Coordinates of C-alpha atoms in Angstrom, one line a residue:
X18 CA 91.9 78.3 24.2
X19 CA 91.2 81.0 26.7
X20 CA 93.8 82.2 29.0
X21 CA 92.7 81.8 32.6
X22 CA 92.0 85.2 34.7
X23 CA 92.6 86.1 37.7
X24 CA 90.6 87.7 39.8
X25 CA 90.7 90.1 42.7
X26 CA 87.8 90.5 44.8
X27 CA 86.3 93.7 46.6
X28 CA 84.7 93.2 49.6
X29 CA 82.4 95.8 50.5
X30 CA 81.9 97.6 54.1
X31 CA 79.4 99.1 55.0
X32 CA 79.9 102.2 57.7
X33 CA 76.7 103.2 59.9
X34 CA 78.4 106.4 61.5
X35 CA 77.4 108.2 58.4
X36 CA 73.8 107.0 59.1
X37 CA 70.7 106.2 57.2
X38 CA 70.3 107.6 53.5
X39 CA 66.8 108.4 52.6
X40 CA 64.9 106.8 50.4
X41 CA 67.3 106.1 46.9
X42 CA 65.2 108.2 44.2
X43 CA 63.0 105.9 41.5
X44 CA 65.0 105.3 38.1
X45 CA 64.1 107.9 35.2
X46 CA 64.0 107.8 31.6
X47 CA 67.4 107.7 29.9
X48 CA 69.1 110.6 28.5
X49 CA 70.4 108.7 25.6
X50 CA 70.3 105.3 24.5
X51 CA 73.0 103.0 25.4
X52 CA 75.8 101.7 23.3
X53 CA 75.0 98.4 20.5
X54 CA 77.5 96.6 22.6
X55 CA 75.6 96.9 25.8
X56 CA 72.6 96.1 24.5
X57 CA 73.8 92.8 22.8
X58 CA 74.9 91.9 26.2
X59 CA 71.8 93.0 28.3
X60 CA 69.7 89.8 27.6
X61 CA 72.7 88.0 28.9
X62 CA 73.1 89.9 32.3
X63 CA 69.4 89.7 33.0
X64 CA 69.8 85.9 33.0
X65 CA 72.9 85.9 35.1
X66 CA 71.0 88.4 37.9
X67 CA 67.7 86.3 37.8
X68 CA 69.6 83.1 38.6
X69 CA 72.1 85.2 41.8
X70 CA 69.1 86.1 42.9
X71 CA 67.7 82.8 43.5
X72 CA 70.5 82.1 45.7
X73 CA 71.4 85.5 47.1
X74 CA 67.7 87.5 47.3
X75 CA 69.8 90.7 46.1
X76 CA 68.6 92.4 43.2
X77 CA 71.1 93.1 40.7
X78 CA 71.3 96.1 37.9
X79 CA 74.3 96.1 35.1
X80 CA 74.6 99.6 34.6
X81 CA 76.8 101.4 31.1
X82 CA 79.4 104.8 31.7
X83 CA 76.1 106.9 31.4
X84 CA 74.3 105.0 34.6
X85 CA 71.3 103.2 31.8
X86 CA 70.2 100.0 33.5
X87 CA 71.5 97.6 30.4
X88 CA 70.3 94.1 31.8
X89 CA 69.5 92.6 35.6
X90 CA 66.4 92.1 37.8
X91 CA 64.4 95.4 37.6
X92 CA 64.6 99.0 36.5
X93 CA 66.4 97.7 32.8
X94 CA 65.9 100.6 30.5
X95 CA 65.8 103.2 32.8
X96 CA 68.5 105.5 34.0
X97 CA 70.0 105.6 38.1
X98 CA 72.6 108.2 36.7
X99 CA 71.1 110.4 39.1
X100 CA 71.4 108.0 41.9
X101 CA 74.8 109.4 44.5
X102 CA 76.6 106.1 45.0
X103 CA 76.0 105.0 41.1
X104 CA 77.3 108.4 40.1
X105 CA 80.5 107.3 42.9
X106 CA 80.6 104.2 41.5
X107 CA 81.2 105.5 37.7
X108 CA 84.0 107.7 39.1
X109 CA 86.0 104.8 39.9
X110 CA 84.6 104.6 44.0
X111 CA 83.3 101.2 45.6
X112 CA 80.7 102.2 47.5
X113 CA 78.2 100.7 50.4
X114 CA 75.1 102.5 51.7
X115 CA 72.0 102.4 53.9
X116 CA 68.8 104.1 52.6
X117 CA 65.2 103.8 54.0
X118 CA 63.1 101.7 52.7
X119 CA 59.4 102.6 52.7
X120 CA 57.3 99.3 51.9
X121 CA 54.4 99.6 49.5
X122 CA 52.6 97.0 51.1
X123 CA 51.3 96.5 54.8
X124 CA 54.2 95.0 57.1
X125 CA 53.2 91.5 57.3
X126 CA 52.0 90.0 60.4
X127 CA 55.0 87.9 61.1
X128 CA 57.6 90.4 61.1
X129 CA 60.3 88.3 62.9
X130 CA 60.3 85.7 60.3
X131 CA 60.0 88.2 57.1
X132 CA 62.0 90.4 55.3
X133 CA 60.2 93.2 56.7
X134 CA 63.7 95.0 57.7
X135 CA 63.0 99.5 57.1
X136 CA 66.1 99.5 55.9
X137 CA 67.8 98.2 52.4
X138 CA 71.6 98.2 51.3
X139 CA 73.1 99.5 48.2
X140 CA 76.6 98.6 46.6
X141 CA 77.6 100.2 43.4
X142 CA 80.8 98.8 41.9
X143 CA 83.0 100.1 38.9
X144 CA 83.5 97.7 36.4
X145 CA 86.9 98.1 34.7
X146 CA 88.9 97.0 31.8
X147 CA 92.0 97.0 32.6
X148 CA 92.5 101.4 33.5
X149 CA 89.2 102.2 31.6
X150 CA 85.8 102.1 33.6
X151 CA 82.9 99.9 31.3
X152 CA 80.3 100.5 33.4
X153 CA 79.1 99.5 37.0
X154 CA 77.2 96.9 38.7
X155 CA 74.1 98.0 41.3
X156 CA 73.0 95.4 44.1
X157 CA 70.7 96.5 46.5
X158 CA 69.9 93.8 49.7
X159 CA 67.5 93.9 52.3
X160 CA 69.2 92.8 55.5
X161 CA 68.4 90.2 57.7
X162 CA 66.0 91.3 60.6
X163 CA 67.8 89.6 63.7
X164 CA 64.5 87.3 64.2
X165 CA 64.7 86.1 60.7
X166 CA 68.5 85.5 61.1
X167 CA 68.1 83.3 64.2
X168 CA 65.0 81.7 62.2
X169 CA 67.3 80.3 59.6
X170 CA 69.9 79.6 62.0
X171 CA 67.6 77.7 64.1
X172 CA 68.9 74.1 64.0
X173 CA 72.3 75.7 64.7
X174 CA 71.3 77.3 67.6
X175 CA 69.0 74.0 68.8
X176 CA 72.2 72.1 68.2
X177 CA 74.3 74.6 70.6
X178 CA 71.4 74.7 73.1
X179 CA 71.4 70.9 73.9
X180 CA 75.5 71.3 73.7
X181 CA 75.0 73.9 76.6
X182 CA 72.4 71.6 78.4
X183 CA 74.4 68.7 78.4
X184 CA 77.5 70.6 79.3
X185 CA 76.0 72.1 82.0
X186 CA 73.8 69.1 82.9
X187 CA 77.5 66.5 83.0
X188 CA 79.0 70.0 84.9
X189 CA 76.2 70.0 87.5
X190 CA 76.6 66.3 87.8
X191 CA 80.3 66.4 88.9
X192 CA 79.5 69.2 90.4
X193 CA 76.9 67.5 92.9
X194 CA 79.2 63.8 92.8
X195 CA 82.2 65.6 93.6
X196 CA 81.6 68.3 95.7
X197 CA 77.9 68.8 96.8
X198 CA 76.8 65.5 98.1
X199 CA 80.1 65.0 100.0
X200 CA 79.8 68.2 101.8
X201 CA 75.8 67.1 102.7
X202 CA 77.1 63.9 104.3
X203 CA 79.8 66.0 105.9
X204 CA 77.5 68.0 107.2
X205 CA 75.5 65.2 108.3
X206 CA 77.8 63.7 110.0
X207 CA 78.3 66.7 112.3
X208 CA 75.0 67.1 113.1
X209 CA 75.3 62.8 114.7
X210 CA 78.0 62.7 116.0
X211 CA 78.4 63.1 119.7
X212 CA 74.2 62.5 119.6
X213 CA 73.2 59.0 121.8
X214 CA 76.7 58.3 122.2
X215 CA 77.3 57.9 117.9
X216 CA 80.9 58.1 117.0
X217 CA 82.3 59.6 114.1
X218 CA 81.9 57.5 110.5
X219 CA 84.3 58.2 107.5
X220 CA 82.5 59.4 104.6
X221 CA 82.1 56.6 101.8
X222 CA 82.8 59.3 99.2
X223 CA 85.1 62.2 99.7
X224 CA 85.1 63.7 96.1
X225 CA 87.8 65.9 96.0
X226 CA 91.0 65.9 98.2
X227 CA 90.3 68.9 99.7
X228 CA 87.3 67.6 101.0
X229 CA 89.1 64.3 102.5
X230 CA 91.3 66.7 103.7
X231 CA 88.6 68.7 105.6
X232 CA 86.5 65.6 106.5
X233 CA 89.7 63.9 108.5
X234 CA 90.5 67.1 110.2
X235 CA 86.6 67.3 111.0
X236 CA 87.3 63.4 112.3
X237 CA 90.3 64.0 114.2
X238 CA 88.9 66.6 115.7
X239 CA 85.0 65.1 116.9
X240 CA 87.6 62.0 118.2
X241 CA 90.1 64.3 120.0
X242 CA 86.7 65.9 121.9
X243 CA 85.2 62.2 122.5
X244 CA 88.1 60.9 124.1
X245 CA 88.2 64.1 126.1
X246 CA 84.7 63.7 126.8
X247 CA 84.9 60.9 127.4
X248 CA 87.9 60.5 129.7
X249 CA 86.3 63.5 131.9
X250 CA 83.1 61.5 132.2
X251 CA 84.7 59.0 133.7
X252 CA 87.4 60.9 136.1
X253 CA 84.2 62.7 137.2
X254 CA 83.0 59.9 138.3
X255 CA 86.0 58.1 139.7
X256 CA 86.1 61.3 141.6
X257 CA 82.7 61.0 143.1
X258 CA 83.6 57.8 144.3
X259 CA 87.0 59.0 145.5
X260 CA 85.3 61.5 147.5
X261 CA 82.8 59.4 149.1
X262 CA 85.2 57.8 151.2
X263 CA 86.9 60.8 152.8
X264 CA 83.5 62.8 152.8
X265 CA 82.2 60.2 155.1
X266 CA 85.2 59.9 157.3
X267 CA 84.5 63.7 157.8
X268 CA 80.9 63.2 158.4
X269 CA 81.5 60.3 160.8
X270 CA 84.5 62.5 162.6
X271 CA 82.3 65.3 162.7
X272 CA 79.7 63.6 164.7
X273 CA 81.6 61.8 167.1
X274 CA 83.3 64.9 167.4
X275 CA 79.8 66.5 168.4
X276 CA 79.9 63.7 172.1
X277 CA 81.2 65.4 175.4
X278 CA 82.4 62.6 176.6
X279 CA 85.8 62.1 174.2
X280 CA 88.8 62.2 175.6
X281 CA 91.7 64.8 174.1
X282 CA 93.4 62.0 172.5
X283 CA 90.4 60.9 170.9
X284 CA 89.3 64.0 169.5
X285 CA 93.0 64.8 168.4
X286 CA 92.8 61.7 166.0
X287 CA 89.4 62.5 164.8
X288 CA 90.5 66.3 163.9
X289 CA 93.7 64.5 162.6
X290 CA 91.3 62.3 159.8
X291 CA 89.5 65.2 159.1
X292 CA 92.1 67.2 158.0
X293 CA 93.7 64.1 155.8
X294 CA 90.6 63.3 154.5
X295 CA 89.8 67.2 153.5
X296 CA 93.2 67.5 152.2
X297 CA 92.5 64.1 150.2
X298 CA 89.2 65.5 148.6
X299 CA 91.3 69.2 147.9
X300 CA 93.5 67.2 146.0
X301 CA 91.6 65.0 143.7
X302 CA 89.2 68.2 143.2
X303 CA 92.6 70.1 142.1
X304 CA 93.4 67.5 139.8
X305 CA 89.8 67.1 138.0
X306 CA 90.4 71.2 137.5
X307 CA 93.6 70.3 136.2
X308 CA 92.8 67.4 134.1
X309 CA 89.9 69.5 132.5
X310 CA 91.9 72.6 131.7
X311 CA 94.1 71.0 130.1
X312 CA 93.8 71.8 126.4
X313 CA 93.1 75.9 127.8
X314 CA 96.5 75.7 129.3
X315 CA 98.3 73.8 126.1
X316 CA 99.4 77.0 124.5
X317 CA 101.5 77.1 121.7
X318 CA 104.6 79.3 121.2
X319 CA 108.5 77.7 121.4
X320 CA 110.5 77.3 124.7
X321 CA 114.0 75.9 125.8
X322 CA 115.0 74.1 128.8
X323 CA 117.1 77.1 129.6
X324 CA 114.0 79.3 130.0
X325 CA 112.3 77.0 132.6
X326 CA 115.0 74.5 134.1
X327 CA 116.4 77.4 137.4
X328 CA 112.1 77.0 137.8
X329 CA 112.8 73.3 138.1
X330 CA 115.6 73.0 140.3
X331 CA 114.7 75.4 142.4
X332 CA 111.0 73.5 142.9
X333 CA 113.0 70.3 143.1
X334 CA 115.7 70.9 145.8
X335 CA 116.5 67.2 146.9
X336 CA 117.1 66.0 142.9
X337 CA 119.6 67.2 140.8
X338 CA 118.2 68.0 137.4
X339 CA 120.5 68.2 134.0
X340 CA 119.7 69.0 130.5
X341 CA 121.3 68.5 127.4
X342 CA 120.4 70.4 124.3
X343 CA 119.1 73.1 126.2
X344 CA 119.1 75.5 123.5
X345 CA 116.9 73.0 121.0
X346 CA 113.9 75.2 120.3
X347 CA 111.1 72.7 121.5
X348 CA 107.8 73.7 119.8
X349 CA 105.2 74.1 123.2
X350 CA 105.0 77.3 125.1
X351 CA 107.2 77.7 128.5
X352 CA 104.3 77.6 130.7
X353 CA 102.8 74.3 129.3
X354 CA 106.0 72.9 129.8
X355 CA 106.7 73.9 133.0
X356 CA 103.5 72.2 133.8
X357 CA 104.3 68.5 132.0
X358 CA 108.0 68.7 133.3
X359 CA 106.0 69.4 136.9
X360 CA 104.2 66.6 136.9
X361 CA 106.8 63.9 135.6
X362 CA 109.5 65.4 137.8
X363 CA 106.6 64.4 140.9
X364 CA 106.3 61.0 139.5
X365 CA 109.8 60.8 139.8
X366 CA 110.8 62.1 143.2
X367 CA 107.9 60.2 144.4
X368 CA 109.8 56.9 143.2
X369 CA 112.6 57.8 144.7
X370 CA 114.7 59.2 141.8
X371 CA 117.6 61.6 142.8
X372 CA 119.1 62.2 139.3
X373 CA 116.5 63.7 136.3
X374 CA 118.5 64.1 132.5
X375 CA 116.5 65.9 130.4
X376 CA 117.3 65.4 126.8
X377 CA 115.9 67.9 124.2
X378 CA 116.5 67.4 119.7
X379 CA 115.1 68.7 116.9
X380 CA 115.1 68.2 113.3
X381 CA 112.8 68.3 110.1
X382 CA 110.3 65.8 111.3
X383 CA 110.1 67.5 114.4
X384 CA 111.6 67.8 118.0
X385 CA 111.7 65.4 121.2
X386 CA 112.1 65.9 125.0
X387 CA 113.5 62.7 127.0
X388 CA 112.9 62.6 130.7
X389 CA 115.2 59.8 132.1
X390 CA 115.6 59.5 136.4
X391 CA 117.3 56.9 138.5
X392 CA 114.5 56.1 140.8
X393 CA 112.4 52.7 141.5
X394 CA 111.2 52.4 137.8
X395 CA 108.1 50.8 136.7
X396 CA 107.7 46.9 136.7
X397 CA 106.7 44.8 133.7
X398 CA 102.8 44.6 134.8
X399 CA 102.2 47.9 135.3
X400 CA 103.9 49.2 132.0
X401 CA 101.0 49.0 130.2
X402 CA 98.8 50.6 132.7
X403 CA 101.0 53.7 133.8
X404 CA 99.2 55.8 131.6
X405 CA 95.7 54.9 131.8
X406 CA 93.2 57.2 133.6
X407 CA 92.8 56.5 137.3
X408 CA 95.8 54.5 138.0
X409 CA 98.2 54.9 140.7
X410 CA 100.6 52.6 142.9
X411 CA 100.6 56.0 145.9
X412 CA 96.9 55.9 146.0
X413 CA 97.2 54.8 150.1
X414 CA 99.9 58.7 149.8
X415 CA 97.2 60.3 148.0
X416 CA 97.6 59.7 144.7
X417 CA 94.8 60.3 142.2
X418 CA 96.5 58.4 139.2
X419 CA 95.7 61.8 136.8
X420 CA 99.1 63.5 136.5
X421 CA 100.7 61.2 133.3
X422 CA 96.8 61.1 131.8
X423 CA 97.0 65.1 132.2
X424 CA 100.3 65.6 130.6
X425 CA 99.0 62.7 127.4
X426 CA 96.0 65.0 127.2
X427 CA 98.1 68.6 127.5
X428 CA 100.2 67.1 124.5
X429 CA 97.9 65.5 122.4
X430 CA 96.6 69.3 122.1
X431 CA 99.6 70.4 120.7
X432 CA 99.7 67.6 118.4
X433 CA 102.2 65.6 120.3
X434 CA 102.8 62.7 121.7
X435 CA 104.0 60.8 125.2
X436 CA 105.5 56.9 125.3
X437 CA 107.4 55.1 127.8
X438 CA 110.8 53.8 126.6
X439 CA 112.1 50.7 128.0
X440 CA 115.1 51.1 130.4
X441 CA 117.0 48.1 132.5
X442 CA 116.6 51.2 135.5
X443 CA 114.9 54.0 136.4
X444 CA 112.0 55.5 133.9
X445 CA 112.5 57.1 130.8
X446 CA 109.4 59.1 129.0
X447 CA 109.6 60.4 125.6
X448 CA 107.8 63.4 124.5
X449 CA 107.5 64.2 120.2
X450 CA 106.0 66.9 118.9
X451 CA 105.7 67.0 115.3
X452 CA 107.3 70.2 113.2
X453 CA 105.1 72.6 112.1
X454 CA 103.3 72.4 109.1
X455 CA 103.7 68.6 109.1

């Protein structure tokens, strides 16, 4: 029984930096005849290179230590001793080169599918036993054109070309599910809302958070300008009919005032309603301006009731005006709430109060102001109305019934909040405003 060999294989590489050989030389005749030996096996390697070739398309030449062509698929009994990389190969070297290859035969028409390549590839190989050379082996290839390769790879490349179209066909998909039709119906729904009177519709879809997260700011914002809208829609035209009253008073004044024959007494009560009636219309003018600059003059920055409270006391003589937590950073800009505390503190002196606390505290979810007084308070039936648009219990004073709706609208453009806390006396408001970030 045999003992098993192992074997060691040499891969050839192949280097083009040294170029493109010319054309490898034609065999010649040999020199001298080869050994007995390799002619006994010659018959043998002929069969072995006819059946490689089948599988591998090389052609294959045993070559003897003289570089006679012993057995294989062409040139047998004729010398490539003459040949460089044979001649390498008998010295011991493996070697791998490029020569031109100049056809004998017209290219044929389909080039990209044939093994029409100008170029062929040689590897010579020493054959050894054990220290002592034997002889080589020749095998020259033609190389793939690039066309031909992707010829035979061709139900590979059909199989990675519907991967890629499915890939990108399921990609496009989520892409369009997920992200492009939500934006279209966001999108849409801008271009609605506000149009005929339409009001803002969630999105059945939102796809992604981000989106949701985009489409509810979008919502909370169309809602915030609505309201606004809205609301101003309506004080103009509670104003228009505010003013009707006192414009005709003028206009009636005015013309009597026009008779000679009116005594002084008259004519001082008549210029009497026409300056109550012109300060009446002055007044609910100033408090449309007011009511619609409202967001303009919400500007955001951070204040303490330190900064504005001398302001205060000094505006409010007749009440006497404490703070506690004077120092809490309160996250609305001096000015903005010089102009809430303004209207509040009005409310109050004009229900009697003579004692104001306010109350300021922060922490993580945000800070609060508290404005408590002493005065008449508001009774059960009107709690829920105090802070509607338009109403007012000092309307025969001149009250408009805008100054708490101003203040809810200054706020809610800061992100804040107003309520009315139940007291046994006086009136206690509560302003929140939410920390930042939040």
């Amino acid at each position: 029984m045999k003992a098993e060999q192992s074997f060691d294989p040499t891969f050839p590489s192949l280097s083009m930096s040294s170029g493109i050989l010319p054309q490898r030389p034609d065999a010649v005749p040999m020199a001298a005849a080869p050994l007995s030996v390799y002619l006994e096996i010659g018959p043998e390697l002929s069969q072995m290179a006819s059946a490689a070739q089948t599988n591998t398309l090389a052609g294959y030449r045993f070559l003897d230590t003289r570089g006679n062509v012993i057995g294989g698929s062409a040139e047998v009994g004729l010398s490539l001793a003459h040949v460089e990389e044979v001649q390498r190969a008998l010295d011991g070297e493996n070697v791998s080169v490029a020569r031109l290859r100049i056809r004998d035969t017209p290219e044929p028409a389909l080039y990209s599918f044939s093994r029409g390549a100008r170029v062929r590839v040689f590897v010579a190989t020493p054959v050894r036993s054990g220290d002592e050379i034997i002889g080589a082996v020749y095998i020259s290839r033609t190389p793939n054109h690039i066309f031909r390769f992707l010829y035979g790879e061709r139900f590979t490349l059909v199989k990675a070309t519907l991967f890629v179209l499915i890939s990108t066909g399921l990609i496009g998909f989520v892409f369009w599910r997920f992200i492009t039709r939500p934006i279209h119906a966001l999108i849409a729904r801008t271009r609605t809302t506000g149009s005929n009177g339409q009001r803002w519709q969630a999105l059945e879809h939102y796809g992604t958070r981000e989106i949701e997260t985009l489409s509810l700011s979008f919502q909370s914002l169309t809602e915030r300008l609505q309201n606004q809208q809205d609301a101003l829609k309506t004080y103009t035209a509670h104003v228009t009919h505010e003013l009707k009253s006192p414009l005709t008073a003028v206009k009636g004044a005015a013309e009597l005032l026009a008779e000679e024959d009116m005594s002084p007494s008259q004519r001082a009560r008549f210029i009497e309603n026409i300056a109550r009636n012109t300060k009446r219309m002055e007044e609910l003018l100033a408090s449309m301006r007011a009511f619609s600059l409202a967001d303009q003059n919400a500007l955001d920055g951070e204040s303490r009731l330190n900064d504005i409270l001398p302001d205060l006391s000094s505006r409010f003589v007749p009440m006497a005006i404490s703070a506690s937590g004077a120092n809490s950073a309160l996250p609305i800009h001096a000015d903005t709430l010089r102009i809430i505390l303004t209207h509040l503190l009005e409310n109050a002196q004009q229900h009697g109060a003579t004692e104001v606390l306010l109350a300021a505290s922060s922490d993580a979810i945000g800070a609060s102001l508290t404005i408590s007084d002493n005065g008449n308070g508001i009774s059960d039936g009107n709690r829920d109305k105090v802070l509607t648009p338009f109403f007012t219990t000092q309307r025969a004073q001149g009250g408009t019934g805008m100054g708490l709706n101003i203040v809810t609208s200054t706020l809610e453009a800061l992100g804040g909040a107003l309520t009315l806390l139940p007291t046994e006396t006086g009136t206690t408001f509560k302003m929140f405003f939410k920390a930042r970030g939040k």
